[in-house]
Amino acid sequence: MESEKVLIEASHLVKNFSASHFFGGSKTDVIHAVSDVSLKIMEGETLALVGESGCGKSTLGRVQIRMIEPTSGSVRFDGTDIATLKSGQKRSFAKKMQFIFQDPYASLDPHMTVFDIIAEPLVTHHLFKKKEDLRAEVISLMKTVGIRAEYMNRHPHQFSGGQRQRIGIARAIALHPRFIVCDEPVSALDVSIQSQILNLLRKLQEQNRLTYLFISHDLGVVHYISDRVCVMFLGKICEIGRTEDIYSRPLHPYTRFLIDAVPDIDLSKRNKPKPLLQGEIPSPINPPSGCRFRTRCPFAQTICGDQEPVLRNVDDRLVACFFPECFKNK
């Protein structure tokens, strides 16, 4: 982590969707994708956002850069409330926050060349008046991410998945942003290619003082790239802490189950039985009262259904659990 300066501060973010937008959904039902989430992202750090599919990770990432508007709550970028920006200011702020998508093929227009894809944000923001200067900048960006300049007139289908993701990264850094949301950026890639992309992201972070929100369900990847980890379950934050603390001694029961699910390379530990997470994920349309994890938690007690736990400081991290001590010595 580069500094303790807060770059992104989300306060009480809520994002609900009408169930009618989804197949078979009722017009009266509401999907609670993100529910009263507050967190801070420090300048220069990589904060990983983890949890099961459907927990609201991607929605939270999109809300934080106003790719989609929140139902309520606020996001401050370097002290400025993004919602209060006027049209001209929004254009300037858009350059400071970018997004890297999960699918490196679906996120690239198949009808555009590599040159046009990378040049698009530069053209949109009128950063170069001369074509030769624009061309030089695109070539520089291609070189930065490891794509040969002679490939600039090719189309996305002519590249491998890893190369396509490099093109997407070049587009994301073209405007020299300060904050990038990386939404499962390596999940669609072969394992051998994942490490190359992760190393590229780390290199770019060091060179350009970038701040990342890294969304992933792969805890092995998260352990490698993140400074801190934020664990989500059904639209709520369960635990936030330094990566090594989270992995060495998780305090929230859900975090412990996630960590235990990671395959261990130590053969001596593979035969040791690990507890399995029981039950099904509750519906985001009708989430449980109190703690949303209580219907799957082996330590749930009456208070867990009667009251909703709030994030509190336990051993230098934030945990939303009434009984984090249950796992302390296990």
PDB file of N, CA and C in Angstrom, residues 165-255:
ATOM      1  N   GLN A 165      -7.147  -9.202 -23.398  1.00  0.00           N
ATOM      2  CA  GLN A 165      -7.213  -8.514 -22.107  1.00  0.00           C
ATOM      3  C   GLN A 165      -6.155  -7.421 -22.019  1.00  0.00           C
ATOM      4  N   ARG A 166      -5.001  -7.635 -22.635  1.00  0.00           N
ATOM      5  CA  ARG A 166      -3.971  -6.587 -22.677  1.00  0.00           C
ATOM      6  C   ARG A 166      -4.480  -5.366 -23.440  1.00  0.00           C
ATOM      7  N   ILE A 167      -5.224  -5.614 -24.495  1.00  0.00           N
ATOM      8  CA  ILE A 167      -5.810  -4.510 -25.263  1.00  0.00           C
ATOM      9  C   ILE A 167      -6.811  -3.751 -24.394  1.00  0.00           C
ATOM     10  N   GLY A 168      -7.625  -4.494 -23.637  1.00  0.00           N
ATOM     11  CA  GLY A 168      -8.584  -3.852 -22.736  1.00  0.00           C
ATOM     12  C   GLY A 168      -7.888  -3.036 -21.661  1.00  0.00           C
ATOM     13  N   ILE A 169      -6.760  -3.525 -21.179  1.00  0.00           N
ATOM     14  CA  ILE A 169      -5.991  -2.796 -20.175  1.00  0.00           C
ATOM     15  C   ILE A 169      -5.405  -1.524 -20.782  1.00  0.00           C
ATOM     16  N   ALA A 170      -4.912  -1.626 -22.020  1.00  0.00           N
ATOM     17  CA  ALA A 170      -4.368  -0.435 -22.702  1.00  0.00           C
ATOM     18  C   ALA A 170      -5.434   0.639 -22.837  1.00  0.00           C
ATOM     19  N   ARG A 171      -6.642   0.220 -23.164  1.00  0.00           N
ATOM     20  CA  ARG A 171      -7.748   1.179 -23.272  1.00  0.00           C
ATOM     21  C   ARG A 171      -8.050   1.811 -21.908  1.00  0.00           C
ATOM     22  N   ALA A 172      -7.973   0.997 -20.847  1.00  0.00           N
ATOM     23  CA  ALA A 172      -8.296   1.494 -19.510  1.00  0.00           C
ATOM     24  C   ALA A 172      -7.280   2.504 -18.998  1.00  0.00           C
ATOM     25  N   ILE A 173      -6.009   2.337 -19.371  1.00  0.00           N
ATOM     26  CA  ILE A 173      -4.976   3.255 -18.856  1.00  0.00           C
ATOM     27  C   ILE A 173      -4.705   4.418 -19.809  1.00  0.00           C
ATOM     28  N   ALA A 174      -5.398   4.454 -20.939  1.00  0.00           N
ATOM     29  CA  ALA A 174      -5.122   5.475 -21.966  1.00  0.00           C
ATOM     30  C   ALA A 174      -5.281   6.898 -21.433  1.00  0.00           C
ATOM     31  N   LEU A 175      -6.231   7.096 -20.527  1.00  0.00           N
ATOM     32  CA  LEU A 175      -6.513   8.439 -20.015  1.00  0.00           C
ATOM     33  C   LEU A 175      -5.745   8.734 -18.727  1.00  0.00           C
ATOM     34  N   HIS A 176      -4.811   7.858 -18.372  1.00  0.00           N
ATOM     35  CA  HIS A 176      -4.007   8.031 -17.156  1.00  0.00           C
ATOM     36  C   HIS A 176      -4.891   8.179 -15.917  1.00  0.00           C
ATOM     37  N   PRO A 177      -5.729   7.180 -15.672  1.00  0.00           N
ATOM     38  CA  PRO A 177      -6.634   7.258 -14.514  1.00  0.00           C
ATOM     39  C   PRO A 177      -5.873   7.081 -13.202  1.00  0.00           C
ATOM     40  N   ARG A 178      -6.545   7.386 -12.113  1.00  0.00           N
ATOM     41  CA  ARG A 178      -5.985   7.158 -10.781  1.00  0.00           C
ATOM     42  C   ARG A 178      -6.601   5.921 -10.134  1.00  0.00           C
ATOM     43  N   PHE A 179      -7.821   5.578 -10.560  1.00  0.00           N
ATOM     44  CA  PHE A 179      -8.543   4.467  -9.937  1.00  0.00           C
ATOM     45  C   PHE A 179      -9.122   3.568 -11.031  1.00  0.00           C
ATOM     46  N   ILE A 180      -8.897   2.249 -10.900  1.00  0.00           N
ATOM     47  CA  ILE A 180      -9.418   1.296 -11.874  1.00  0.00           C
ATOM     48  C   ILE A 180     -10.143   0.176 -11.140  1.00  0.00           C
ATOM     49  N   VAL A 181     -11.362  -0.105 -11.572  1.00  0.00           N
ATOM     50  CA  VAL A 181     -12.098  -1.271 -11.086  1.00  0.00           C
ATOM     51  C   VAL A 181     -11.774  -2.431 -12.013  1.00  0.00           C
ATOM     52  N   CYS A 182     -11.182  -3.474 -11.457  1.00  0.00           N
ATOM     53  CA  CYS A 182     -10.826  -4.675 -12.227  1.00  0.00           C
ATOM     54  C   CYS A 182     -11.848  -5.757 -11.882  1.00  0.00           C
ATOM     55  N   ASP A 183     -12.782  -6.003 -12.778  1.00  0.00           N
ATOM     56  CA  ASP A 183     -13.878  -6.938 -12.505  1.00  0.00           C
ATOM     57  C   ASP A 183     -13.542  -8.317 -13.058  1.00  0.00           C
ATOM     58  N   GLU A 184     -13.040  -9.198 -12.197  1.00  0.00           N
ATOM     59  CA  GLU A 184     -12.659 -10.563 -12.605  1.00  0.00           C
ATOM     60  C   GLU A 184     -11.778 -10.522 -13.853  1.00  0.00           C
ATOM     61  N   PRO A 185     -10.694  -9.764 -13.866  1.00  0.00           N
ATOM     62  CA  PRO A 185      -9.934  -9.556 -15.100  1.00  0.00           C
ATOM     63  C   PRO A 185      -9.169 -10.764 -15.611  1.00  0.00           C
ATOM     64  N   VAL A 186      -9.010 -11.811 -14.774  1.00  0.00           N
ATOM     65  CA  VAL A 186      -8.251 -12.981 -15.238  1.00  0.00           C
ATOM     66  C   VAL A 186      -9.060 -14.268 -15.172  1.00  0.00           C
ATOM     67  N   SER A 187     -10.306 -14.207 -14.756  1.00  0.00           N
ATOM     68  CA  SER A 187     -11.091 -15.423 -14.553  1.00  0.00           C
ATOM     69  C   SER A 187     -11.373 -16.165 -15.860  1.00  0.00           C
ATOM     70  N   ALA A 188     -11.382 -15.453 -16.990  1.00  0.00           N
ATOM     71  CA  ALA A 188     -11.669 -16.086 -18.277  1.00  0.00           C
ATOM     72  C   ALA A 188     -10.405 -16.563 -18.994  1.00  0.00           C
ATOM     73  N   LEU A 189      -9.255 -16.469 -18.312  1.00  0.00           N
ATOM     74  CA  LEU A 189      -7.977 -16.787 -18.949  1.00  0.00           C
ATOM     75  C   LEU A 189      -7.395 -18.085 -18.406  1.00  0.00           C
ATOM     76  N   ASP A 190      -6.531 -18.717 -19.206  1.00  0.00           N
ATOM     77  CA  ASP A 190      -5.802 -19.889 -18.745  1.00  0.00           C
ATOM     78  C   ASP A 190      -4.915 -19.513 -17.562  1.00  0.00           C
ATOM     79  N   VAL A 191      -4.649 -20.481 -16.700  1.00  0.00           N
ATOM     80  CA  VAL A 191      -3.856 -20.216 -15.497  1.00  0.00           C
ATOM     81  C   VAL A 191      -2.477 -19.677 -15.862  1.00  0.00           C
ATOM     82  N   SER A 192      -1.879 -20.199 -16.915  1.00  0.00           N
ATOM     83  CA  SER A 192      -0.540 -19.752 -17.313  1.00  0.00           C
ATOM     84  C   SER A 192      -0.536 -18.297 -17.757  1.00  0.00           C
ATOM     85  N   ILE A 193      -1.660 -17.830 -18.285  1.00  0.00           N
ATOM     86  CA  ILE A 193      -1.774 -16.447 -18.749  1.00  0.00           C
ATOM     87  C   ILE A 193      -2.175 -15.516 -17.612  1.00  0.00           C
ATOM     88  N   GLN A 194      -2.888 -16.045 -16.630  1.00  0.00           N
ATOM     89  CA  GLN A 194      -3.338 -15.222 -15.504  1.00  0.00           C
ATOM     90  C   GLN A 194      -2.175 -14.518 -14.827  1.00  0.00           C
ATOM     91  N   SER A 195      -1.085 -15.258 -14.580  1.00  0.00           N
ATOM     92  CA  SER A 195       0.050 -14.662 -13.874  1.00  0.00           C
ATOM     93  C   SER A 195       0.667 -13.520 -14.672  1.00  0.00           C
ATOM     94  N   GLN A 196       0.674 -13.641 -15.998  1.00  0.00           N
ATOM     95  CA  GLN A 196       1.220 -12.576 -16.838  1.00  0.00           C
ATOM     96  C   GLN A 196       0.388 -11.300 -16.710  1.00  0.00           C
ATOM     97  N   ILE A 197      -0.924 -11.453 -16.735  1.00  0.00           N
ATOM     98  CA  ILE A 197      -1.807 -10.286 -16.624  1.00  0.00           C
ATOM     99  C   ILE A 197      -1.714  -9.677 -15.226  1.00  0.00           C
ATOM    100  N   LEU A 198      -1.651 -10.506 -14.196  1.00  0.00           N
ATOM    101  CA  LEU A 198      -1.520  -9.995 -12.832  1.00  0.00           C
ATOM    102  C   LEU A 198      -0.215  -9.229 -12.662  1.00  0.00           C
ATOM    103  N   ASN A 199       0.861  -9.760 -13.219  1.00  0.00           N
ATOM    104  CA  ASN A 199       2.148  -9.069 -13.124  1.00  0.00           C
ATOM    105  C   ASN A 199       2.117  -7.747 -13.883  1.00  0.00           C
ATOM    106  N   LEU A 200       1.405  -7.723 -15.019  1.00  0.00           N
ATOM    107  CA  LEU A 200       1.258  -6.484 -15.779  1.00  0.00           C
ATOM    108  C   LEU A 200       0.504  -5.443 -14.955  1.00  0.00           C
ATOM    109  N   LEU A 201      -0.566  -5.858 -14.295  1.00  0.00           N
ATOM    110  CA  LEU A 201      -1.343  -4.935 -13.470  1.00  0.00           C
ATOM    111  C   LEU A 201      -0.501  -4.377 -12.323  1.00  0.00           C
ATOM    112  N   ARG A 202       0.304  -5.216 -11.711  1.00  0.00           N
ATOM    113  CA  ARG A 202       1.163  -4.755 -10.621  1.00  0.00           C
ATOM    114  C   ARG A 202       2.230  -3.783 -11.134  1.00  0.00           C
ATOM    115  N   LYS A 203       2.772  -4.089 -12.298  1.00  0.00           N
ATOM    116  CA  LYS A 203       3.785  -3.212 -12.890  1.00  0.00           C
ATOM    117  C   LYS A 203       3.194  -1.841 -13.204  1.00  0.00           C
ATOM    118  N   LEU A 204       2.004  -1.834 -13.785  1.00  0.00           N
ATOM    119  CA  LEU A 204       1.345  -0.569 -14.114  1.00  0.00           C
ATOM    120  C   LEU A 204       1.003   0.212 -12.846  1.00  0.00           C
ATOM    121  N   GLN A 205       0.636  -0.497 -11.800  1.00  0.00           N
ATOM    122  CA  GLN A 205       0.322   0.167 -10.538  1.00  0.00           C
ATOM    123  C   GLN A 205       1.547   0.881  -9.975  1.00  0.00           C
ATOM    124  N   GLU A 206       2.685   0.205 -10.025  1.00  0.00           N
ATOM    125  CA  GLU A 206       3.918   0.803  -9.511  1.00  0.00           C
ATOM    126  C   GLU A 206       4.360   1.997 -10.353  1.00  0.00           C
ATOM    127  N   GLN A 207       4.216   1.871 -11.671  1.00  0.00           N
ATOM    128  CA  GLN A 207       4.679   2.932 -12.563  1.00  0.00           C
ATOM    129  C   GLN A 207       3.773   4.154 -12.540  1.00  0.00           C
ATOM    130  N   ASN A 208       2.479   3.937 -12.359  1.00  0.00           N
ATOM    131  CA  ASN A 208       1.509   5.029 -12.497  1.00  0.00           C
ATOM    132  C   ASN A 208       0.753   5.373 -11.216  1.00  0.00           C
ATOM    133  N   ARG A 209       1.189   4.785 -10.098  1.00  0.00           N
ATOM    134  CA  ARG A 209       0.550   5.055  -8.800  1.00  0.00           C
ATOM    135  C   ARG A 209      -0.956   4.792  -8.858  1.00  0.00           C
ATOM    136  N   LEU A 210      -1.333   3.696  -9.453  1.00  0.00           N
ATOM    137  CA  LEU A 210      -2.738   3.353  -9.617  1.00  0.00           C
ATOM    138  C   LEU A 210      -3.324   2.767  -8.338  1.00  0.00           C
ATOM    139  N   THR A 211      -4.616   2.953  -8.200  1.00  0.00           N
ATOM    140  CA  THR A 211      -5.379   2.341  -7.117  1.00  0.00           C
ATOM    141  C   THR A 211      -6.370   1.375  -7.749  1.00  0.00           C
ATOM    142  N   TYR A 212      -6.430   0.146  -7.223  1.00  0.00           N
ATOM    143  CA  TYR A 212      -7.304  -0.871  -7.798  1.00  0.00           C
ATOM    144  C   TYR A 212      -8.379  -1.322  -6.812  1.00  0.00           C
ATOM    145  N   LEU A 213      -9.587  -1.518  -7.334  1.00  0.00           N
ATOM    146  CA  LEU A 213     -10.590  -2.351  -6.677  1.00  0.00           C
ATOM    147  C   LEU A 213     -10.622  -3.627  -7.504  1.00  0.00           C
ATOM    148  N   PHE A 214     -10.120  -4.714  -6.936  1.00  0.00           N
ATOM    149  CA  PHE A 214      -9.943  -5.959  -7.680  1.00  0.00           C
ATOM    150  C   PHE A 214     -11.027  -6.944  -7.266  1.00  0.00           C
ATOM    151  N   ILE A 215     -11.983  -7.173  -8.153  1.00  0.00           N
ATOM    152  CA  ILE A 215     -13.120  -8.050  -7.867  1.00  0.00           C
ATOM    153  C   ILE A 215     -12.798  -9.465  -8.349  1.00  0.00           C
ATOM    154  N   SER A 216     -12.967 -10.446  -7.472  1.00  0.00           N
ATOM    155  CA  SER A 216     -12.625 -11.815  -7.854  1.00  0.00           C
ATOM    156  C   SER A 216     -13.284 -12.812  -6.909  1.00  0.00           C
ATOM    157  N   HIS A 217     -13.465 -14.032  -7.395  1.00  0.00           N
ATOM    158  CA  HIS A 217     -13.890 -15.132  -6.530  1.00  0.00           C
ATOM    159  C   HIS A 217     -12.738 -16.117  -6.335  1.00  0.00           C
ATOM    160  N   ASP A 218     -11.608 -15.869  -6.993  1.00  0.00           N
ATOM    161  CA  ASP A 218     -10.439 -16.735  -6.907  1.00  0.00           C
ATOM    162  C   ASP A 218      -9.537 -16.237  -5.771  1.00  0.00           C
ATOM    163  N   LEU A 219      -9.567 -16.924  -4.639  1.00  0.00           N
ATOM    164  CA  LEU A 219      -8.824 -16.466  -3.478  1.00  0.00           C
ATOM    165  C   LEU A 219      -7.318 -16.637  -3.642  1.00  0.00           C
ATOM    166  N   GLY A 220      -6.880 -17.523  -4.528  1.00  0.00           N
ATOM    167  CA  GLY A 220      -5.468 -17.644  -4.809  1.00  0.00           C
ATOM    168  C   GLY A 220      -4.948 -16.397  -5.510  1.00  0.00           C
ATOM    169  N   VAL A 221      -5.691 -15.925  -6.483  1.00  0.00           N
ATOM    170  CA  VAL A 221      -5.346 -14.697  -7.201  1.00  0.00           C
ATOM    171  C   VAL A 221      -5.365 -13.504  -6.252  1.00  0.00           C
ATOM    172  N   VAL A 222      -6.389 -13.439  -5.414  1.00  0.00           N
ATOM    173  CA  VAL A 222      -6.538 -12.330  -4.470  1.00  0.00           C
ATOM    174  C   VAL A 222      -5.359 -12.273  -3.506  1.00  0.00           C
ATOM    175  N   HIS A 223      -4.943 -13.425  -3.020  1.00  0.00           N
ATOM    176  CA  HIS A 223      -3.815 -13.479  -2.077  1.00  0.00           C
ATOM    177  C   HIS A 223      -2.554 -12.900  -2.713  1.00  0.00           C
ATOM    178  N   TYR A 224      -2.386 -13.117  -4.000  1.00  0.00           N
ATOM    179  CA  TYR A 224      -1.178 -12.670  -4.700  1.00  0.00           C
ATOM    180  C   TYR A 224      -1.166 -11.165  -4.933  1.00  0.00           C
ATOM    181  N   ILE A 225      -2.309 -10.587  -5.267  1.00  0.00           N
ATOM    182  CA  ILE A 225      -2.295  -9.212  -5.781  1.00  0.00           C
ATOM    183  C   ILE A 225      -2.771  -8.163  -4.790  1.00  0.00           C
ATOM    184  N   SER A 226      -3.490  -8.544  -3.730  1.00  0.00           N
ATOM    185  CA  SER A 226      -4.163  -7.533  -2.911  1.00  0.00           C
ATOM    186  C   SER A 226      -3.369  -7.108  -1.680  1.00  0.00           C
ATOM    187  N   ASP A 227      -3.621  -5.870  -1.238  1.00  0.00           N
ATOM    188  CA  ASP A 227      -3.098  -5.359   0.032  1.00  0.00           C
ATOM    189  C   ASP A 227      -4.099  -5.604   1.156  1.00  0.00           C
ATOM    190  N   ARG A 228      -5.379  -5.408   0.835  1.00  0.00           N
ATOM    191  CA  ARG A 228      -6.449  -5.675   1.787  1.00  0.00           C
ATOM    192  C   ARG A 228      -7.544  -6.453   1.078  1.00  0.00           C
ATOM    193  N   VAL A 229      -8.364  -7.132   1.891  1.00  0.00           N
ATOM    194  CA  VAL A 229      -9.459  -7.936   1.349  1.00  0.00           C
ATOM    195  C   VAL A 229     -10.764  -7.512   2.012  1.00  0.00           C
ATOM    196  N   CYS A 230     -11.796  -7.360   1.182  1.00  0.00           N
ATOM    197  CA  CYS A 230     -13.152  -7.069   1.659  1.00  0.00           C
ATOM    198  C   CYS A 230     -14.041  -8.246   1.248  1.00  0.00           C
ATOM    199  N   VAL A 231     -14.655  -8.894   2.230  1.00  0.00           N
ATOM    200  CA  VAL A 231     -15.478 -10.081   1.975  1.00  0.00           C
ATOM    201  C   VAL A 231     -16.951  -9.689   1.993  1.00  0.00           C
ATOM    202  N   MET A 232     -17.679 -10.076   0.939  1.00  0.00           N
ATOM    203  CA  MET A 232     -19.108  -9.758   0.833  1.00  0.00           C
ATOM    204  C   MET A 232     -19.957 -11.016   0.838  1.00  0.00           C
ATOM    205  N   PHE A 233     -21.141 -10.890   1.417  1.00  0.00           N
ATOM    206  CA  PHE A 233     -22.127 -11.963   1.360  1.00  0.00           C
ATOM    207  C   PHE A 233     -23.503 -11.334   1.221  1.00  0.00           C
ATOM    208  N   LEU A 234     -24.180 -11.648   0.157  1.00  0.00           N
ATOM    209  CA  LEU A 234     -25.556 -11.214  -0.089  1.00  0.00           C
ATOM    210  C   LEU A 234     -25.728  -9.704   0.099  1.00  0.00           C
ATOM    211  N   GLY A 235     -24.835  -8.930  -0.546  1.00  0.00           N
ATOM    212  CA  GLY A 235     -24.964  -7.480  -0.543  1.00  0.00           C
ATOM    213  C   GLY A 235     -24.411  -6.772   0.663  1.00  0.00           C
ATOM    214  N   LYS A 236     -23.853  -7.522   1.618  1.00  0.00           N
ATOM    215  CA  LYS A 236     -23.324  -6.943   2.846  1.00  0.00           C
ATOM    216  C   LYS A 236     -21.831  -7.259   2.984  1.00  0.00           C
ATOM    217  N   ILE A 237     -21.105  -6.382   3.669  1.00  0.00           N
ATOM    218  CA  ILE A 237     -19.704  -6.644   3.977  1.00  0.00           C
ATOM    219  C   ILE A 237     -19.621  -7.438   5.275  1.00  0.00           C
ATOM    220  N   CYS A 238     -18.856  -8.533   5.218  1.00  0.00           N
ATOM    221  CA  CYS A 238     -18.667  -9.374   6.399  1.00  0.00           C
ATOM    222  C   CYS A 238     -17.396  -9.013   7.157  1.00  0.00           C
ATOM    223  N   GLU A 239     -16.315  -8.766   6.395  1.00  0.00           N
ATOM    224  CA  GLU A 239     -15.016  -8.560   7.033  1.00  0.00           C
ATOM    225  C   GLU A 239     -14.101  -7.785   6.094  1.00  0.00           C
ATOM    226  N   ILE A 240     -13.303  -6.892   6.646  1.00  0.00           N
ATOM    227  CA  ILE A 240     -12.291  -6.153   5.890  1.00  0.00           C
ATOM    228  C   ILE A 240     -11.009  -6.164   6.711  1.00  0.00           C
ATOM    229  N   GLY A 241      -9.896  -6.523   6.049  1.00  0.00           N
ATOM    230  CA  GLY A 241      -8.628  -6.514   6.763  1.00  0.00           C
ATOM    231  C   GLY A 241      -7.453  -6.693   5.836  1.00  0.00           C
ATOM    232  N   ARG A 242      -6.261  -6.608   6.392  1.00  0.00           N
ATOM    233  CA  ARG A 242      -5.050  -6.839   5.614  1.00  0.00           C
ATOM    234  C   ARG A 242      -5.047  -8.268   5.094  1.00  0.00           C
ATOM    235  N   THR A 243      -4.530  -8.429   3.899  1.00  0.00           N
ATOM    236  CA  THR A 243      -4.592  -9.732   3.235  1.00  0.00           C
ATOM    237  C   THR A 243      -4.011 -10.849   4.085  1.00  0.00           C
ATOM    238  N   GLU A 244      -2.820 -10.658   4.627  1.00  0.00           N
ATOM    239  CA  GLU A 244      -2.190 -11.708   5.416  1.00  0.00           C
ATOM    240  C   GLU A 244      -2.997 -12.036   6.663  1.00  0.00           C
ATOM    241  N   ASP A 245      -3.615 -11.038   7.273  1.00  0.00           N
ATOM    242  CA  ASP A 245      -4.447 -11.286   8.451  1.00  0.00           C
ATOM    243  C   ASP A 245      -5.678 -12.108   8.085  1.00  0.00           C
ATOM    244  N   ILE A 246      -6.300 -11.750   6.983  1.00  0.00           N
ATOM    245  CA  ILE A 246      -7.501 -12.460   6.540  1.00  0.00           C
ATOM    246  C   ILE A 246      -7.192 -13.928   6.246  1.00  0.00           C
ATOM    247  N   TYR A 247      -6.082 -14.171   5.571  1.00  0.00           N
ATOM    248  CA  TYR A 247      -5.756 -15.542   5.168  1.00  0.00           C
ATOM    249  C   TYR A 247      -5.196 -16.378   6.321  1.00  0.00           C
ATOM    250  N   SER A 248      -4.465 -15.758   7.213  1.00  0.00           N
ATOM    251  CA  SER A 248      -3.864 -16.523   8.304  1.00  0.00           C
ATOM    252  C   SER A 248      -4.844 -16.768   9.452  1.00  0.00           C
ATOM    253  N   ARG A 249      -5.775 -15.836   9.666  1.00  0.00           N
ATOM    254  CA  ARG A 249      -6.715 -15.990  10.781  1.00  0.00           C
ATOM    255  C   ARG A 249      -8.013 -15.255  10.508  1.00  0.00           C
ATOM    256  N   PRO A 250      -8.856 -15.811   9.646  1.00  0.00           N
ATOM    257  CA  PRO A 250     -10.154 -15.172   9.378  1.00  0.00           C
ATOM    258  C   PRO A 250     -11.015 -15.173  10.635  1.00  0.00           C
ATOM    259  N   LEU A 251     -11.768 -14.099  10.837  1.00  0.00           N
ATOM    260  CA  LEU A 251     -12.591 -13.965  12.033  1.00  0.00           C
ATOM    261  C   LEU A 251     -14.075 -14.190  11.770  1.00  0.00           C
ATOM    262  N   HIS A 252     -14.549 -13.826  10.588  1.00  0.00           N
ATOM    263  CA  HIS A 252     -15.965 -14.059  10.281  1.00  0.00           C
ATOM    264  C   HIS A 252     -16.145 -15.499   9.808  1.00  0.00           C
ATOM    265  N   PRO A 253     -17.187 -16.199  10.253  1.00  0.00           N
ATOM    266  CA  PRO A 253     -17.394 -17.585   9.828  1.00  0.00           C
ATOM    267  C   PRO A 253     -17.427 -17.756   8.307  1.00  0.00           C
ATOM    268  N   TYR A 254     -18.042 -16.823   7.611  1.00  0.00           N
ATOM    269  CA  TYR A 254     -18.109 -16.944   6.149  1.00  0.00           C
ATOM    270  C   TYR A 254     -16.716 -16.833   5.529  1.00  0.00           C
ATOM    271  N   THR A 255     -15.904 -15.911   6.034  1.00  0.00           N
ATOM    272  CA  THR A 255     -14.541 -15.781   5.533  1.00  0.00           C
ATOM    273  C   THR A 255     -13.778 -17.079   5.756  1.00  0.00           C
TER     274      THR A 255
END
